[in-house]
Short mmCIF file of C-alpha atoms in Angstrom, two decimals:
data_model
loop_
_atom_site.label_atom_id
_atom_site.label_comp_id
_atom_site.label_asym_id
_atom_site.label_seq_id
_atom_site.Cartn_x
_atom_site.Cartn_y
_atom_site.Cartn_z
CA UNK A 1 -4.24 43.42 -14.49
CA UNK A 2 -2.56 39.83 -13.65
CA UNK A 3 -5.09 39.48 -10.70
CA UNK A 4 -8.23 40.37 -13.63
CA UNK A 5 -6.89 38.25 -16.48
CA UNK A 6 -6.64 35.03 -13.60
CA UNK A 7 -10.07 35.59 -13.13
CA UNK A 8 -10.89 35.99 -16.48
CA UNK A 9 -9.02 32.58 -16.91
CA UNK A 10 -10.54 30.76 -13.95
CA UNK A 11 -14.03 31.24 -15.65
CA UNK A 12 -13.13 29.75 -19.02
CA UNK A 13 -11.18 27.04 -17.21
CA UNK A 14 -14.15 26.65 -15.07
CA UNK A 15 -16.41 26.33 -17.67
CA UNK A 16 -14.38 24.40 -19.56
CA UNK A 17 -13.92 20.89 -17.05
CA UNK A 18 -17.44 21.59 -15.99
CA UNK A 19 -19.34 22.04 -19.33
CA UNK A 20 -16.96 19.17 -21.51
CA UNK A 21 -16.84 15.81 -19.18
CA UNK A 22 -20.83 16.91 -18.97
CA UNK A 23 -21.25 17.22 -22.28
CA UNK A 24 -19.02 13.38 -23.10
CA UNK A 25 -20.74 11.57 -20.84
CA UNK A 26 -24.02 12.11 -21.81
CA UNK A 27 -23.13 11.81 -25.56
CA UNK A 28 -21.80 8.40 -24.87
CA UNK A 29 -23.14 5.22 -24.62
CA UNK A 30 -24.22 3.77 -21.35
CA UNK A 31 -20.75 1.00 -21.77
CA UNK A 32 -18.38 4.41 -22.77
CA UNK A 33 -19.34 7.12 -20.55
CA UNK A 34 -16.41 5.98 -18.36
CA UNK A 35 -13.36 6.23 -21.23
CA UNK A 36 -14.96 9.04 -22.53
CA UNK A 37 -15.26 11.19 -19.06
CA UNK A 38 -11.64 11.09 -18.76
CA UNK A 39 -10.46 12.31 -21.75
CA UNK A 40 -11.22 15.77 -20.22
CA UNK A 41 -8.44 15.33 -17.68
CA UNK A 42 -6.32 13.73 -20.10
CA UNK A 43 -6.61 17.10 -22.18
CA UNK A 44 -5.38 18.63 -19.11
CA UNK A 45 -2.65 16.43 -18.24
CA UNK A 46 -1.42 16.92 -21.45
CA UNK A 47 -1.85 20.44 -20.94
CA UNK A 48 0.33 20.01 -17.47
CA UNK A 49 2.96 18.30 -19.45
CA UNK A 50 3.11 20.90 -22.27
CA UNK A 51 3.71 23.47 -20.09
CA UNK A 52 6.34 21.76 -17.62
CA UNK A 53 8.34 21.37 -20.94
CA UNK A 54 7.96 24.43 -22.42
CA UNK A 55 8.66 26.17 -18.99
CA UNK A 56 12.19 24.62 -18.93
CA UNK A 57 14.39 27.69 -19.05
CA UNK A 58 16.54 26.34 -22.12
CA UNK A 59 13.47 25.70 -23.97
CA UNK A 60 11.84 28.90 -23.69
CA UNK A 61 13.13 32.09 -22.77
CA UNK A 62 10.29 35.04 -23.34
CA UNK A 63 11.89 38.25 -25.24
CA UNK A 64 9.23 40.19 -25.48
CA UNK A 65 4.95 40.20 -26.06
CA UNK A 66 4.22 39.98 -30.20
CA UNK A 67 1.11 41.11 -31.71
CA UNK A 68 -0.97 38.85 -33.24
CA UNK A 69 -3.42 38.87 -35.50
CA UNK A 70 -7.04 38.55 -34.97
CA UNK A 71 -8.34 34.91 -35.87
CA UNK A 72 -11.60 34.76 -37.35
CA UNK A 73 -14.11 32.95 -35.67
CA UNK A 74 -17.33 34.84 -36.16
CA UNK A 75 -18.42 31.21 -37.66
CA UNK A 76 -17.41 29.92 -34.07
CA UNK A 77 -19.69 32.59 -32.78
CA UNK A 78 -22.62 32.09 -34.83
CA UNK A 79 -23.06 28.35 -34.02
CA UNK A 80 -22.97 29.10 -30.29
CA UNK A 81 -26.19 31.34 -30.70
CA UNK A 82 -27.58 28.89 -33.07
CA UNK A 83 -27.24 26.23 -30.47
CA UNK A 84 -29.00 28.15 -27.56
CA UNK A 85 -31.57 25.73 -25.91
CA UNK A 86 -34.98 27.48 -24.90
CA UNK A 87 -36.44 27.88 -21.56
CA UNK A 88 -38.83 24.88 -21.91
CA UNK A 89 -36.11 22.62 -22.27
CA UNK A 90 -35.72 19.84 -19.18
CA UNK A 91 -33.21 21.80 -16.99
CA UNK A 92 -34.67 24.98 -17.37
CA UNK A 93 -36.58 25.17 -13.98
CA UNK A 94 -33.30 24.18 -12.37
CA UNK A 95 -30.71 26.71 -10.61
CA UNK A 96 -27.54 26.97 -8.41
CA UNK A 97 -29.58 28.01 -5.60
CA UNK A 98 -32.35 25.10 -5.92
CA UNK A 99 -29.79 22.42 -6.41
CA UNK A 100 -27.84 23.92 -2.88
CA UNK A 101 -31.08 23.89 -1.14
CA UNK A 102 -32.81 20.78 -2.02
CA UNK A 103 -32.27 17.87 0.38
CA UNK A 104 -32.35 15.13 -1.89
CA UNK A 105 -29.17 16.38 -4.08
CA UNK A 106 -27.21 16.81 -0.86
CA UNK A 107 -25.66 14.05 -0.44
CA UNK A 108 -24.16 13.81 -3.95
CA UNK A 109 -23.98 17.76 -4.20
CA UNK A 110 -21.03 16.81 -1.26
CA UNK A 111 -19.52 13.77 -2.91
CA UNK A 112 -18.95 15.71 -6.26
CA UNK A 113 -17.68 19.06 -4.19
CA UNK A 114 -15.49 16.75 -1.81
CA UNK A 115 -14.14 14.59 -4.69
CA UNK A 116 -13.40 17.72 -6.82
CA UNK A 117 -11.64 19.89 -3.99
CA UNK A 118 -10.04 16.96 -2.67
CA UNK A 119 -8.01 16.71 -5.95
CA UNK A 120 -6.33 19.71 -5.35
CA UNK A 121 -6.15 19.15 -1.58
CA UNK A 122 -4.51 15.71 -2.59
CA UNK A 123 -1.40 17.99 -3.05
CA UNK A 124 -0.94 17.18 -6.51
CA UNK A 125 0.32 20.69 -7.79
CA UNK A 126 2.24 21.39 -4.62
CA UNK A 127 4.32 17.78 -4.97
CA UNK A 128 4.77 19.04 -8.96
CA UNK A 129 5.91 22.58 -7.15
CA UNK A 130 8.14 21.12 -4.81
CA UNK A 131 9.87 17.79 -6.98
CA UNK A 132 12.66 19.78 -8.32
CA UNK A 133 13.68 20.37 -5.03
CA UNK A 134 13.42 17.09 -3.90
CA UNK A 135 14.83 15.67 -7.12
CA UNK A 136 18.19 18.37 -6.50
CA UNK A 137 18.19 17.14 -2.91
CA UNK A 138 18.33 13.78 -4.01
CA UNK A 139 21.67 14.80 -5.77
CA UNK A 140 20.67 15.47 -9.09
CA UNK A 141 21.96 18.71 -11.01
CA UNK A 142 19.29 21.63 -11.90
CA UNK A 143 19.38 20.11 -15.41
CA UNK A 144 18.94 16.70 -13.94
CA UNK A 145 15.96 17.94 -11.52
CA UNK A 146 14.12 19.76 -14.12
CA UNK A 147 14.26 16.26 -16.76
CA UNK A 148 12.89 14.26 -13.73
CA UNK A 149 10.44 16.77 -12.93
CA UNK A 150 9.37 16.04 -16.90
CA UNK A 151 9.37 12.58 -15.59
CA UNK A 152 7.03 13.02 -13.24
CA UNK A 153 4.86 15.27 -16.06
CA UNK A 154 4.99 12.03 -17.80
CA UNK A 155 4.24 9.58 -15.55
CA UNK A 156 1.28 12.09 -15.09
CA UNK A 157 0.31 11.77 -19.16
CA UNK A 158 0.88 7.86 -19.18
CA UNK A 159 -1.52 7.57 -16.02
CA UNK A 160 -4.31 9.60 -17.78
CA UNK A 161 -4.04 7.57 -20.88
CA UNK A 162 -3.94 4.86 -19.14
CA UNK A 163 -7.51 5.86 -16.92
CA UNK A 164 -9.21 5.23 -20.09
CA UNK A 165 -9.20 1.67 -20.19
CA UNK A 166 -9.10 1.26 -16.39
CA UNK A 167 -12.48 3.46 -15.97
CA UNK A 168 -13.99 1.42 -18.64
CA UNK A 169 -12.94 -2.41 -16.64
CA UNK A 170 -13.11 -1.48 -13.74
CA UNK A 171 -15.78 0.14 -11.06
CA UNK A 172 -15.59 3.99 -10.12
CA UNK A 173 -15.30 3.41 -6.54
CA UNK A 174 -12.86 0.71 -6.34
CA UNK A 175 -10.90 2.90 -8.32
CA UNK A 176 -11.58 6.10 -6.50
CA UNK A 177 -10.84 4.06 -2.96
CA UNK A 178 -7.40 2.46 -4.18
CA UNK A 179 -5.98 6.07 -5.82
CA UNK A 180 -7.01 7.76 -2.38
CA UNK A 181 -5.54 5.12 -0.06
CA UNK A 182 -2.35 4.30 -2.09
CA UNK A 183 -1.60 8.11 -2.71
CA UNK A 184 -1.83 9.21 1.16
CA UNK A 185 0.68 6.23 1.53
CA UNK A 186 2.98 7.98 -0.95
CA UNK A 187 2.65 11.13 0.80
CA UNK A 188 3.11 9.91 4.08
CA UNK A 189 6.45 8.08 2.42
CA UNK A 190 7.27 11.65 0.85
CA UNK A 191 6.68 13.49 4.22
CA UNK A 192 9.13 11.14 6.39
CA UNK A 193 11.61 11.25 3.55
CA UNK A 194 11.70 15.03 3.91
CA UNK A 195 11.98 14.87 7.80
CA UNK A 196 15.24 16.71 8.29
CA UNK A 197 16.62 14.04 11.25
CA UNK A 198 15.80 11.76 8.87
CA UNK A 199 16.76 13.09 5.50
CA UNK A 200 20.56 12.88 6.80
CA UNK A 201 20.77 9.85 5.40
CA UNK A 202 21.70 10.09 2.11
CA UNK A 203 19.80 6.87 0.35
CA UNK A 204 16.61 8.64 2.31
CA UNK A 205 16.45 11.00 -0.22
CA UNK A 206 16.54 8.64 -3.42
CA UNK A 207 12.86 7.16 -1.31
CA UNK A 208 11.67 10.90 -2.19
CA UNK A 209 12.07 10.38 -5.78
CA UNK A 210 10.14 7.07 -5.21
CA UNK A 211 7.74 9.16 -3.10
CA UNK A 212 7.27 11.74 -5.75
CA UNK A 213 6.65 9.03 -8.84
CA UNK A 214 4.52 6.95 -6.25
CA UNK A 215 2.23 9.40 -5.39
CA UNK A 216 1.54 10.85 -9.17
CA UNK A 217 0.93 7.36 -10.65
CA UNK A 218 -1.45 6.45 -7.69
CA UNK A 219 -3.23 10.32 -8.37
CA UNK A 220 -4.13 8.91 -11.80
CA UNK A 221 -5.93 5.78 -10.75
CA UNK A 222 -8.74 7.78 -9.85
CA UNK A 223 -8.16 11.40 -7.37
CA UNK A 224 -7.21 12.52 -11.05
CA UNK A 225 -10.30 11.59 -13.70
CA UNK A 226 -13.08 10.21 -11.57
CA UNK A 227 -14.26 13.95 -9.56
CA UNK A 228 -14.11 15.23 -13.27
CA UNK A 229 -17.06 13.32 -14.65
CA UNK A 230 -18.36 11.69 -12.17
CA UNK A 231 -21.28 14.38 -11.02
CA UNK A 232 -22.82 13.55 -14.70
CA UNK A 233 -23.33 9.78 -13.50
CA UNK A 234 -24.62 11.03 -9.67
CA UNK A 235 -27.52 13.72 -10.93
CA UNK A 236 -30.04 13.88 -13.90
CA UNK A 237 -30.26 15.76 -16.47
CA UNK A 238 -32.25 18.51 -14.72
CA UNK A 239 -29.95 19.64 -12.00
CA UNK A 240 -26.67 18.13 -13.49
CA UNK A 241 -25.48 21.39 -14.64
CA UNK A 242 -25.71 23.43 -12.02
CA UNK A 243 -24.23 20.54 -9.70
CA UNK A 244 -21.13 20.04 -12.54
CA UNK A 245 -20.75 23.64 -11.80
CA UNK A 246 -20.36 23.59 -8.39
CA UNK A 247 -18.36 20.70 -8.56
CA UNK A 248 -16.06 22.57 -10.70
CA UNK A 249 -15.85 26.19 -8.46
CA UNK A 250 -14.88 23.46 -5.26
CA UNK A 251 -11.89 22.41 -7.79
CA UNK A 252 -10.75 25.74 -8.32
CA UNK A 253 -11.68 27.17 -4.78
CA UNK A 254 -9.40 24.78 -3.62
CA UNK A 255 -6.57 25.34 -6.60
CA UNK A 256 -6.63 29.18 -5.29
CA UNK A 257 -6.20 27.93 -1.75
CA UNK A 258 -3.51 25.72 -2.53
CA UNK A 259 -1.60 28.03 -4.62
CA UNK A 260 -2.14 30.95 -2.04
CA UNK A 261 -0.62 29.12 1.24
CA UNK A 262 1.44 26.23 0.08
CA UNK A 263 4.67 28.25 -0.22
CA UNK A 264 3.77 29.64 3.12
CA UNK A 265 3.27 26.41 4.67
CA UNK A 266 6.39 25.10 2.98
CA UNK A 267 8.30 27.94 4.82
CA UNK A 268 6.98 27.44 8.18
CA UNK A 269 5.89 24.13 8.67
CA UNK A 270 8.09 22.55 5.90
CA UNK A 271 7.80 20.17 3.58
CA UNK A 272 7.30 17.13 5.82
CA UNK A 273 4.21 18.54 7.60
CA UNK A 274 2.76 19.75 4.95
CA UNK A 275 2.79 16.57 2.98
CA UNK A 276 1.09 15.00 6.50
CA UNK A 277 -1.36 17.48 5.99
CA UNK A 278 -2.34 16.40 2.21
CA UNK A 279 -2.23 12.59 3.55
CA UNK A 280 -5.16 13.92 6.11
CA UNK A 281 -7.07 14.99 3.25
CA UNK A 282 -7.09 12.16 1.61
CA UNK A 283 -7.82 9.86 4.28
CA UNK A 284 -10.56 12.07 5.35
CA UNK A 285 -11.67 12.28 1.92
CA UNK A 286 -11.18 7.93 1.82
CA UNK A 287 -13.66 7.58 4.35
CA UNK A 288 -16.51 9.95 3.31
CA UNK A 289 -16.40 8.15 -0.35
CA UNK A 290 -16.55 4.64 1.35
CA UNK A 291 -19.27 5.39 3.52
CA UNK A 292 -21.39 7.28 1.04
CA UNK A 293 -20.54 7.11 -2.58
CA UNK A 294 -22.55 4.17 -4.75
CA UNK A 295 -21.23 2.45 -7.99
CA UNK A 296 -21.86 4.56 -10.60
CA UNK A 297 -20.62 2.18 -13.74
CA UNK A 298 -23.14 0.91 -15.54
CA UNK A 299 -26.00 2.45 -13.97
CA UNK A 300 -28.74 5.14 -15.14
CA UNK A 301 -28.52 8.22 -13.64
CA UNK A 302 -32.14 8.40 -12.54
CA UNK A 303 -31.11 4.98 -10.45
CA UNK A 304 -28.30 6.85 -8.20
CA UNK A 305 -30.36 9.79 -7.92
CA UNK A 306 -32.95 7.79 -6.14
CA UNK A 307 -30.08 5.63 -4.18
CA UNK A 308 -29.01 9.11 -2.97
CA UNK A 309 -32.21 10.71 -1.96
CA UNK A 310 -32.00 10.34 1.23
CA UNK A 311 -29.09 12.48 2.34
CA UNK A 312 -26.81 10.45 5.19
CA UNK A 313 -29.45 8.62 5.32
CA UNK A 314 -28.76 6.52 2.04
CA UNK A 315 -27.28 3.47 2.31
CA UNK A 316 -25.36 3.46 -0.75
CA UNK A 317 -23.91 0.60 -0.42
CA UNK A 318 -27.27 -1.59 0.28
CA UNK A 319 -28.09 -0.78 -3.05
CA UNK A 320 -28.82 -4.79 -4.58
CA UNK A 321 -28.60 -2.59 -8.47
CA UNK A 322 -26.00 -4.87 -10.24
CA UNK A 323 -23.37 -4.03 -11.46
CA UNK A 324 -22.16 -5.32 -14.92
CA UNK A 325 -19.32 -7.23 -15.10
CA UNK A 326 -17.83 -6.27 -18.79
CA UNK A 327 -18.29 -4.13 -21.33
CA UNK A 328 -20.61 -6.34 -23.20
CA UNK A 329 -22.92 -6.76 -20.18
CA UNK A 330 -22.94 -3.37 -19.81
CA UNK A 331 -24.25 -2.93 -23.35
CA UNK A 332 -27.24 -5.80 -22.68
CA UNK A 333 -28.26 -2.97 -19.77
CA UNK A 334 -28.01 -0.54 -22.38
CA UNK A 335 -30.52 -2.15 -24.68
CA UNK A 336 -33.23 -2.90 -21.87
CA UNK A 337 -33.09 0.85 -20.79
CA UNK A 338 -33.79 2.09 -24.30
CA UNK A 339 -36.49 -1.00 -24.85
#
């Protein structure tokens, strides 16, 4: 029943950061799409935080399961079927299967599977697993270890707040390229603090806390928002939802894989090698974005579509498109495209 209902779940939650930073970005404007695709993650971080706090045992303690009503949303219901497009509409011809077997969509087909499993490959949810550990190792009581896991929960919620304005002022790859590089640092950092030879020393252990705070506020530069909305600025219209949902199964492909072995790697690797192990990732994941993935701010979609055509071939980076330096540059583009 637990193993149904999590599938049940996956689907909606699927869905859900598939369909929605989809759905924002192309109801923005061409100078917005960027602090509007991350409010998506910010839901979720928010979610994250929610749930860390409401998970502390003196918060919550579950008695028993209460029936509940039945809300009414037949309304809800009837404006979903309302809003049903019809097969002639522009994405219509457009499938899963197509988009995995035409050549031109490869290359960002990878870059928004890669950059969507390589947020939970970053380690993020196994660092939240394992910080009350390090934070009781560090010499903190339970109580003490659960309040700076919270911290961390927060650090998480400031960081996606904070995305908004930083996606908006600054380029998607520079972004993407300083979260990835600074947050394999922090895990590498994390990893050696967690080495037993070395975690002897009793001030190593306060670097794990450092480690731990490092690495989430470096996630939310960019591993966190960008993979979430950045397939709506790589494809068209056409293919873009079929490609958001593949994008979205790598996400929680990964999630599942993460959750399945991580306690199982934690027992018999340890800690240390498996933070090494989510440093890899990211440095693997560092290089394939800086070889292949093209500014995306300010530009039309149709514009990185053609960039990308060409598979490995592409030279995204040869691309002479410009791109704007401020928001109100970005809005003169605007205005030419819909001239």
């Amino acid at each position: 029943m637990l193993v149904f209902g999590r599938l049940l779940a996956g689907l909606s939650a699927g869905l859900t950061t598939s369909v929605v930073p989809m759905y924002l970005t192309e109801l923005a404007p061409l100078h917005l799409k960027g602090a509007t695709g991350v409010l998506c993650p910010l839901g979720v971080t928010i979610g994250v935080l929610v749930g860390q706090t409401l998970s502390m045992h003196d918060i919550l303690v579950l008695q028993k399961l209460r029936n509940v009503k039945k809300e009414m949303l037949q309304d809800e219901i009837e404006e979903l079927k309302i809003e049903e497009e019809d097969n002639q509409s522009a994405g219509a011809s457009w499938n899963i299967g197509k988009v995995m077997t035409d050549r031109t969509l490869l290359l960002p087909l990878l870059l928004v599977c890669f950059l969507q499993a390589g947020q939970q490959l970053s380690g993020i949810n196994a660092v939240f697993y394992y910080s009350s550990t390090i934070f009781h190792k560090a010499g903190l009581s339970v109580a003490a270890s659960e309040l700076a896991t919270m911290g961390a929960g927060i650090c998480n919620f400031f960081m996606a707040v904070l995305s908004i304005p930083i996606t908006s002022n600054f380029n998607r790859r520079s972004c993407a390229l300083l979260s990835m590089g600074t947050s394999a640092f922090f895990l590498i950092i994390l990893a050696i603090a967690n080495i037993p030879s070395v975690n002897a020393y009793s001030w190593v252990r306060y670097i794990s806390i450092v480690g731990v705070l490092g690495f989430v506020i470096c996630y939310g530069l960019g591993v966190g928002p960008i993979p979430y909305f950045i397939g709506s600025e790589l494809f068209e219209v056409g293919p873009r939802p079929s490609a958001m949902a593949l994008g979205s199964m790598s996400n929680w492909g990964a999630n599942f894989i993460i959750g399945l072995t991580f306690p199982t790697m934690q027992s018999c690797i340890g800690p240390a090698a498996s933070f090494f192990i989510f440093a890899a990732f990211l440095v693997a994941l560092f290089i394939f974005v800086k070889m292949y993935l093209p500014e995306t701010r300010g530009k039309d979609s149709s514009e990185i579509a053609e960039i990308c055509r060409n598979g490995f071939a592409s030279k995204p980076l040869e691309s002479r498109i410009r791109v704007p330096r401020n928001d109100n540059e970005a809005k003169t583009i605007e205005d030419k495209l819909q001239a």
